[in-house]
Tab-separated table of C-alpha atoms in Angstrom:
chain	number	residue	atom	x	y	z
J	1	MET	CA	0.000	0.000	0.000
J	2	SER	CA	1.074	3.581	-0.649
J	3	VAL	CA	2.382	5.346	2.467
J	4	GLU	CA	1.932	9.102	2.632
J	5	PRO	CA	4.539	11.172	4.531
J	6	PRO	CA	3.763	12.123	8.136
J	7	LEU	CA	2.615	15.626	8.983
J	8	ALA	CA	3.865	15.871	12.563
J	9	LEU	CA	6.712	14.696	14.759
J	10	THR	CA	6.365	14.496	18.535
J	11	ALA	CA	9.871	14.818	19.942
J	12	GLU	CA	9.951	13.517	23.516
J	13	LEU	CA	13.207	15.187	24.454
J	14	THR	CA	13.324	13.705	27.963
J	15	HIS	CA	11.303	11.804	30.532
J	16	ARG	CA	12.649	14.025	33.313
J	17	CYS	CA	9.986	16.283	34.786
J	18	PRO	CA	9.678	18.386	37.953
J	19	LEU	CA	6.017	17.349	38.275
J	20	HIS	CA	4.650	13.947	39.283
J	21	CYS	CA	1.182	13.997	37.703
J	22	PRO	CA	-0.573	10.625	38.121
J	23	TYR	CA	-2.421	11.109	34.804
J	24	CYS	CA	0.794	11.334	32.772
J	25	SER	CA	0.752	9.277	29.565
J	26	ASN	CA	4.502	8.625	29.683
J	27	PRO	CA	5.341	4.939	30.168
J	28	VAL	CA	5.503	3.650	33.735
J	29	GLU	CA	9.072	2.553	33.027
J	30	LEU	CA	10.519	6.002	32.390
J	31	SER	CA	13.765	6.141	30.433
J	32	ALA	CA	16.854	7.866	31.815
J	33	ASP	CA	18.579	7.640	28.405
J	34	GLU	CA	18.413	10.692	26.138
J	35	LEU	CA	19.627	11.516	22.657
J	36	THR	CA	22.407	14.064	22.356
J	37	THR	CA	21.816	17.499	20.858
J	38	GLU	CA	23.425	16.323	17.617
J	39	ALA	CA	21.261	13.208	17.445
J	40	TRP	CA	18.085	15.225	18.023
J	41	ALA	CA	19.117	17.746	15.373
J	42	ASP	CA	19.661	14.901	12.918
J	43	ALA	CA	16.277	13.362	13.780
J	44	ILE	CA	14.540	16.701	13.196
J	45	GLU	CA	16.346	17.171	9.884
J	46	GLN	CA	15.412	13.667	8.737
J	47	ALA	CA	11.796	14.354	9.700
J	48	SER	CA	11.800	17.538	7.633
J	49	ARG	CA	13.157	15.678	4.592
J	50	LEU	CA	10.485	13.016	5.094
J	51	GLY	CA	7.744	15.650	4.840
J	52	VAL	CA	6.994	16.562	8.468
J	53	LEU	CA	5.621	20.102	8.812
J	54	GLN	CA	4.967	20.351	12.558
J	55	LEU	CA	7.307	19.642	15.473
J	56	HIS	CA	5.917	19.199	18.985
J	57	LEU	CA	8.674	19.482	21.598
J	58	THR	CA	7.579	17.648	24.686
J	59	GLY	CA	8.666	15.220	27.397
J	60	GLY	CA	8.630	14.853	30.396
J	61	GLU	CA	9.510	18.494	30.630
J	62	PRO	CA	11.472	19.771	27.613
J	63	LEU	CA	12.605	22.868	29.531
J	64	VAL	CA	15.036	20.740	31.570
J	65	ARG	CA	17.116	20.333	28.399
J	66	ASP	CA	19.604	23.180	28.134
J	67	ASP	CA	19.783	22.615	24.375
J	68	LEU	CA	16.078	23.368	23.836
J	69	GLU	CA	16.919	26.743	22.302
J	70	ALA	CA	19.376	25.150	19.863
J	71	LEU	CA	16.768	22.616	18.744
J	72	VAL	CA	14.093	25.278	18.279
J	73	ASP	CA	16.543	27.318	16.206
J	74	HIS	CA	17.452	24.266	14.105
J	75	ALA	CA	13.800	23.412	13.459
J	76	ALA	CA	12.916	26.983	12.562
J	77	ARG	CA	15.757	27.110	10.028
J	78	LEU	CA	14.266	23.997	8.425
J	79	GLY	CA	10.912	25.769	8.138
J	80	LEU	CA	9.054	23.629	10.670
J	81	TYR	CA	6.179	24.899	12.773
J	82	THR	CA	7.304	24.339	16.365
J	83	GLN	CA	5.181	24.016	19.486
J	84	LEU	CA	6.513	23.697	23.029
J	85	VAL	CA	4.397	21.393	25.211
J	86	THR	CA	5.323	22.239	28.784
J	87	SER	CA	4.386	22.345	32.456
J	88	GLY	CA	5.815	25.854	32.499
J	89	VAL	CA	8.165	25.088	35.377
J	90	GLY	CA	11.364	26.950	34.557
J	91	LEU	CA	9.870	29.202	31.871
J	92	ASP	CA	10.576	32.832	32.752
J	93	GLU	CA	10.260	35.938	30.569
J	94	ARG	CA	13.898	35.833	29.478
J	95	ARG	CA	13.720	32.248	28.245
J	96	ALA	CA	10.295	32.676	26.638
J	97	LEU	CA	11.514	35.736	24.734
J	98	ARG	CA	14.634	33.907	23.580
J	99	LEU	CA	12.611	30.938	22.323
J	100	ALA	CA	10.297	33.309	20.461
J	101	GLU	CA	13.265	35.091	18.880
J	102	LEU	CA	14.643	31.748	17.692
J	103	GLY	CA	11.398	30.863	15.939
J	104	LEU	CA	9.158	29.019	18.409
J	105	ASN	CA	5.592	29.330	17.106
J	106	SER	CA	3.358	28.466	20.080
J	107	VAL	CA	3.255	27.129	23.625
J	108	GLN	CA	0.873	24.569	25.106
J	109	LEU	CA	0.893	25.044	28.871
J	110	SER	CA	-0.669	22.539	31.251
J	111	PHE	CA	-2.812	23.343	34.287
J	112	GLN	CA	-4.127	20.908	36.870
J	113	ALA	CA	-6.947	22.902	38.515
J	114	ALA	CA	-8.080	26.429	39.354
J	115	ASP	CA	-7.661	26.019	43.101
J	116	PRO	CA	-3.932	26.292	43.939
J	117	ALA	CA	-4.017	23.637	46.677
J	118	LEU	CA	-5.801	21.101	44.457
J	119	ALA	CA	-3.552	21.935	41.505
J	120	ASP	CA	-0.427	21.362	43.583
J	121	ARG	CA	-1.846	18.144	45.006
J	122	ILE	CA	-2.457	16.760	41.516
J	123	ALA	CA	0.974	17.874	40.301
J	124	GLY	CA	2.699	16.311	43.299
J	125	ARG	CA	4.535	19.561	44.145
J	126	LYS	CA	3.933	23.306	44.459
J	127	ALA	CA	3.835	24.515	40.878
J	128	HIS	CA	0.561	26.397	40.312
J	129	THR	CA	1.892	29.886	41.032
J	130	GLY	CA	4.852	29.277	38.744
J	131	LYS	CA	2.517	28.147	35.957
J	132	LEU	CA	0.622	31.419	36.120
J	133	ALA	CA	3.913	33.293	35.874
J	134	ALA	CA	4.930	31.123	32.906
J	135	ALA	CA	1.666	31.973	31.124
J	136	GLY	CA	2.466	35.653	31.596
J	137	ALA	CA	5.959	35.102	30.205
J	138	VAL	CA	4.535	33.390	27.111
J	139	ARG	CA	2.160	36.248	26.389
J	140	ALA	CA	4.852	38.868	27.101
J	141	ALA	CA	6.996	37.151	24.468
J	142	GLY	CA	4.174	37.515	21.951
J	143	LEU	CA	3.633	33.776	21.613
J	144	PRO	CA	0.194	32.176	21.169
J	145	LEU	CA	-0.833	30.323	24.343
J	146	ILE	CA	-2.824	27.094	24.423
J	147	ALA	CA	-4.043	26.229	27.932
J	148	ASN	CA	-4.436	22.473	28.386
J	149	VAL	CA	-6.162	20.833	31.343
J	150	VAL	CA	-6.408	17.069	31.759
J	151	LEU	CA	-9.749	16.316	33.426
J	152	HIS	CA	-10.440	13.416	35.778
J	153	ARG	CA	-12.249	12.530	38.983
J	154	LEU	CA	-10.300	15.042	41.089
J	155	ASN	CA	-10.965	18.189	39.027
J	156	LEU	CA	-13.947	17.437	36.785
J	157	ASP	CA	-16.389	19.244	39.086
J	158	HIS	CA	-14.362	22.446	38.654
J	159	VAL	CA	-14.604	22.928	34.879
J	160	GLU	CA	-16.181	26.390	35.086
J	161	ALA	CA	-13.572	27.669	37.568
J	162	ILE	CA	-10.789	26.180	35.411
J	163	VAL	CA	-12.053	27.948	32.296
J	164	GLU	CA	-12.466	31.235	34.158
J	165	LEU	CA	-8.858	30.985	35.354
J	166	CYS	CA	-7.610	30.220	31.846
J	167	LEU	CA	-9.487	33.200	30.432
J	168	THR	CA	-7.448	35.535	32.636
J	169	LEU	CA	-4.314	34.287	30.839
J	170	ASP	CA	-5.485	35.458	27.374
J	171	PRO	CA	-5.145	32.063	25.661
J	172	GLN	CA	-5.774	31.418	21.993
J	173	ARG	CA	-7.341	28.066	22.854
J	174	ILE	CA	-8.470	26.215	25.985
J	175	GLU	CA	-8.319	22.420	25.779
J	176	LEU	CA	-10.403	20.441	28.276
J	177	ALA	CA	-9.047	16.950	27.686
J	178	ASN	CA	-10.594	14.142	29.695
J	179	ALA	CA	-7.852	11.728	30.689
J	180	GLN	CA	-6.876	9.003	28.241
J	181	PHE	CA	-5.609	5.973	30.091
J	182	HIS	CA	-2.093	5.169	28.919
J	183	GLY	CA	1.143	4.922	30.889
J	184	TRP	CA	0.818	6.371	34.381
J	185	ALA	CA	-2.831	7.202	33.758
J	186	PHE	CA	-3.508	3.511	33.076
J	187	LEU	CA	-1.784	2.633	36.328
J	188	ASN	CA	-4.087	5.105	38.114
J	189	ARG	CA	-7.201	4.585	36.031
J	190	LEU	CA	-9.507	3.477	38.852
J	191	ALA	CA	-8.455	6.436	41.006
J	192	LEU	CA	-8.854	8.927	38.146
J	193	LEU	CA	-11.945	7.649	36.350
J	194	PRO	CA	-15.054	9.749	37.075
J	195	ASP	CA	-18.489	8.207	37.339
J	196	ARG	CA	-21.000	8.859	34.578
J	197	GLU	CA	-23.007	11.409	36.574
J	198	GLN	CA	-19.896	13.506	37.238
J	199	LEU	CA	-18.925	13.380	33.563
J	200	ASP	CA	-22.434	14.331	32.424
J	201	ARG	CA	-22.503	17.331	34.781
J	202	ALA	CA	-19.176	18.521	33.430
J	203	ALA	CA	-20.365	18.083	29.838
J	204	VAL	CA	-23.388	20.318	30.542
J	205	THR	CA	-21.073	22.931	32.074
J	206	TYR	CA	-18.854	22.786	29.007
J	207	ASP	CA	-21.813	23.218	26.643
J	208	ASN	CA	-22.956	26.297	28.560
J	209	LEU	CA	-19.442	27.757	28.490
J	210	ARG	CA	-19.036	27.025	24.782
J	211	ARG	CA	-22.210	28.940	23.966
J	212	ARG	CA	-21.275	31.848	26.259
J	213	LEU	CA	-17.717	32.136	24.915
J	214	SER	CA	-18.511	31.569	21.243
J	215	GLY	CA	-16.507	33.962	19.105
J	216	THR	CA	-14.148	34.982	21.907
J	217	VAL	CA	-11.861	32.007	22.493
J	218	GLU	CA	-11.603	28.503	21.076
J	219	LEU	CA	-12.843	26.014	23.656
J	220	ALA	CA	-12.232	22.297	23.047
J	221	TRP	CA	-13.674	19.296	24.875
J	222	VAL	CA	-12.128	15.856	24.365
J	223	LEU	CA	-14.043	12.947	25.823
J	224	SER	CA	-12.173	10.006	27.321
J	225	ASP	CA	-12.164	6.886	25.144
J	226	TYR	CA	-13.517	5.023	28.170
J	227	ALA	CA	-16.724	7.083	27.969
J	228	GLU	CA	-17.335	6.515	24.242
J	229	ARG	CA	-19.644	3.938	22.663
J	230	ARG	CA	-17.557	3.901	19.484
J	231	PRO	CA	-13.794	4.366	19.483
J	232	LYS	CA	-12.054	7.425	18.103
J	233	PRO	CA	-9.802	7.054	15.044
J	234	CYS	CA	-6.753	7.090	17.312
J	235	MET	CA	-3.997	9.306	15.805
J	236	GLY	CA	-6.066	9.235	12.610
J	237	GLY	CA	-5.054	5.606	12.192
J	238	TRP	CA	-1.877	3.678	12.995
J	239	ALA	CA	1.194	5.380	11.459
J	240	ARG	CA	-0.862	7.492	9.048
J	241	TYR	CA	-0.191	11.122	9.959
J	242	ALA	CA	2.330	11.347	12.797
J	243	LEU	CA	5.252	9.702	14.517
J	244	THR	CA	7.045	10.000	17.838
J	245	VAL	CA	10.705	9.808	18.790
J	246	ALA	CA	11.200	8.757	22.427
J	247	PRO	CA	13.997	10.199	24.607
J	248	ASP	CA	16.287	7.245	23.877
J	249	GLY	CA	15.707	7.475	20.122
J	250	ALA	CA	13.072	4.780	19.641
J	251	VAL	CA	10.783	5.716	16.739
J	252	LEU	CA	7.099	5.045	17.437
J	253	PRO	CA	3.789	5.422	15.584
J	254	CYS	CA	2.367	7.170	18.683
J	255	PRO	CA	3.615	8.085	22.173
J	256	ALA	CA	2.033	4.988	23.772
J	257	ALA	CA	3.043	2.438	21.111
J	258	ARG	CA	5.966	1.037	23.079
J	259	SER	CA	3.446	-0.554	25.436
J	260	ILE	CA	2.792	-3.123	22.673
J	261	ASP	CA	5.713	-5.346	23.607
J	262	THR	CA	4.989	-7.808	20.794
J	263	LEU	CA	6.403	-5.245	18.334
J	264	THR	CA	10.040	-4.286	17.824
J	265	PHE	CA	10.698	-0.583	17.283
J	266	HIS	CA	13.848	0.672	15.607
J	267	SER	CA	15.954	3.527	16.913
J	268	ILE	CA	16.730	6.702	15.008
J	269	GLY	CA	20.400	5.695	15.274
J	270	ASP	CA	19.857	2.252	13.735
J	271	ARG	CA	17.883	3.000	10.593
J	272	PRO	CA	16.962	6.098	8.547
J	273	LEU	CA	13.706	7.675	9.648
J	274	ALA	CA	12.235	7.372	6.156
J	275	TRP	CA	12.863	3.598	6.140
J	276	ILE	CA	11.309	3.199	9.593
J	277	TRP	CA	8.222	5.148	8.498
J	278	ARG	CA	7.742	3.330	5.204
J	279	GLU	CA	9.273	-0.112	5.602
J	280	SER	CA	9.538	-1.234	9.235
J	281	ALA	CA	7.327	-4.100	10.363
J	282	ALA	CA	6.116	-2.224	13.445
J	283	PHE	CA	4.898	0.792	11.451
J	284	ASN	CA	3.149	-1.442	8.918
J	285	ALA	CA	1.643	-3.787	11.512
J	286	TYR	CA	-1.757	-2.065	11.690
J	287	ARG	CA	-1.870	0.036	8.534
J	288	GLY	CA	-4.775	-0.639	6.221
J	289	GLY	CA	-7.321	-3.256	7.250
J	290	GLY	CA	-5.788	-6.631	6.467
J	291	TRP	CA	-4.800	-7.188	10.109
J	292	MET	CA	-8.336	-6.683	11.432
J	293	LEU	CA	-10.296	-9.378	13.209
J	294	GLU	CA	-14.081	-9.486	13.501
J	295	PRO	CA	-16.157	-7.490	14.197
J	296	CYS	CA	-13.851	-4.747	12.814
J	297	ARG	CA	-13.144	-6.570	9.538
J	298	SER	CA	-16.788	-6.322	8.414
J	299	CYS	CA	-17.762	-3.156	10.318
J	300	ASP	CA	-18.975	-0.219	8.215
J	301	ARG	CA	-16.843	2.086	10.395
J	302	ARG	CA	-13.567	0.251	9.794
J	303	ALA	CA	-12.273	2.998	7.482
J	304	VAL	CA	-13.409	5.682	9.948
J	305	ASP	CA	-12.128	4.524	13.333
J	306	HIS	CA	-9.631	1.864	12.157
J	307	GLY	CA	-10.752	-0.446	14.957
J	308	GLY	CA	-9.896	2.148	17.615
J	309	CYS	CA	-6.678	2.411	19.593
J	310	ARG	CA	-4.174	-0.432	19.139
J	311	CYS	CA	-2.374	0.447	22.388
J	312	GLN	CA	-5.666	0.390	24.268
J	313	ALA	CA	-6.643	-2.941	22.727
J	314	PHE	CA	-3.307	-4.408	23.813
J	315	ALA	CA	-3.464	-2.941	27.326
J	316	LEU	CA	-6.957	-4.283	27.919
J	317	THR	CA	-6.869	-7.634	26.096
J	318	GLY	CA	-3.210	-8.509	25.492
J	319	ASP	CA	-3.795	-8.601	21.712
J	320	ALA	CA	-3.366	-5.398	19.691
J	321	ARG	CA	-5.348	-6.863	16.761
J	322	ARG	CA	-8.598	-7.101	18.699
J	323	ALA	CA	-11.323	-4.494	18.493
J	324	ASP	CA	-10.785	-1.665	20.954
J	325	PRO	CA	-12.771	-2.854	24.009
J	326	VAL	CA	-14.294	0.589	24.590
J	327	CYS	CA	-16.409	-0.095	21.496
J	328	SER	CA	-19.822	-1.492	22.428
J	329	LEU	CA	-19.546	-3.920	19.481
J	330	SER	CA	-16.305	-5.432	20.777
J	331	PRO	CA	-16.572	-8.993	22.134
J	332	ASP	CA	-14.404	-7.725	25.011
J	333	HIS	CA	-16.606	-4.750	25.892
J	334	ALA	CA	-18.524	-6.410	28.726
J	335	ALA	CA	-15.282	-7.693	30.264
J	336	PHE	CA	-13.800	-4.201	29.930
J	337	VAL	CA	-16.725	-2.670	31.818
J	338	ARG	CA	-16.420	-5.295	34.561
J	339	SER	CA	-12.662	-4.698	34.840
J	340	LEU	CA	-13.224	-1.119	35.985
J	341	GLY	CA	-14.746	-2.450	39.201
J	342	ASP	CA	-14.981	-0.092	42.149
J	343	GLN	CA	-13.503	3.254	41.183
J	344	GLY	CA	-11.333	5.247	43.541
J	345	GLY	CA	-8.226	4.366	45.516
J	346	ARG	CA	-4.741	5.699	46.126
J	347	LEU	CA	-2.879	7.689	43.481
J	348	ARG	CA	0.576	6.552	42.421
J	349	TYR	CA	2.585	9.576	41.411
J	350	ARG	CA	4.846	9.642	38.365
J	351	ARG	CA	8.518	9.226	39.308
J	352	LEU	CA	11.674	8.383	37.384
J	353	GLY	CA	13.038	5.041	38.581
J	354	HIS	CA	9.594	3.669	39.499
J	355	SER	CA	9.699	-0.079	40.055
J	356	SER	CA	7.876	-2.280	37.564
J	357	SER	CA	6.637	-4.434	40.440
J	358	SER	CA	3.626	-2.139	40.883
J	359	LYS	CA	2.524	-2.310	37.245
J	360	PRO	CA	-1.035	-3.606	36.853
J	361	SER	CA	-1.928	-6.773	35.040
J	362	ALA	CA	-2.308	-5.765	31.413
J	363	ALA	CA	-5.123	-7.928	30.091
J	364	ILE	CA	-8.741	-8.191	31.157
J	365	SER	CA	-10.091	-11.685	31.628
J	366	ARG	CA	-12.612	-12.885	29.069
J	367	PRO	CA	-15.240	-15.501	29.742
């Protein structure tokens, strides 16, 4: 099959982060290995030659890399649109202005809640006040600001207060993204998952805010896959529009793909990026529809949702070829619903060096 070039590269510069958010989508086994400045520059240049137009600089926290400015400059010289995805910790006016001067195009800044105490509790450290200062630094540098808030059981009842706080920061866009359960979020899914009544209340609040703010600021609402009756076309389909390079150089179809341990992913240092994108077995594993099992193979939505999320199917069933269990048509859907059990419990905060002994069992049991 013909493989079109990717549009976007997510560059996970590091897994280091000053925050410990339990909803983080980074893998539970965080990597301490990182590409050098030269290796990242080469990866970005290869991506540009491949056809990538957008570069998302993320982590962990990309600001902990002292070569961030050099990489932004390199990407800008290649003509790439660059976005910094950050917690804001460590972003002052001087650094924001320098990044803007070097060609950074926008900043996505995360917030945990409107209430400072709750925000700091979710982040696992005092960071809320610094985030507000970082937002001011972004705007002072003349950069567009996207405010992103991951919603879950702990903050979902505060949607209106969260939006009101974000409005004071003069954002271009406010993203209300209900948690997707990969990595650390999967580990904490029972503690983070809201009940249906809480989610419905928040959805009504969002609808009211969207109508009130229409024409003033872009307000986005992303529902959790767990709350859908039909799966989303995850990443627009496996290895169709975007790719990710992990801190250690592994090249992935999406940030969570490494969780599928039945696939082997090549490193940017082992093979050319173009070959990995077009030829590697991992990137071709779930392209098209030949890999699909029933009911996806004969479903009239197979070209729309591509069977849902392959990482989610693997996490919940142990087989990435199966229909995404969030889909009500999946033979695993009932077992998925039962696996959620009693929601609540203790949060396990994201930390580098976390032991794998506390990882949950991956697959749900099927009758």
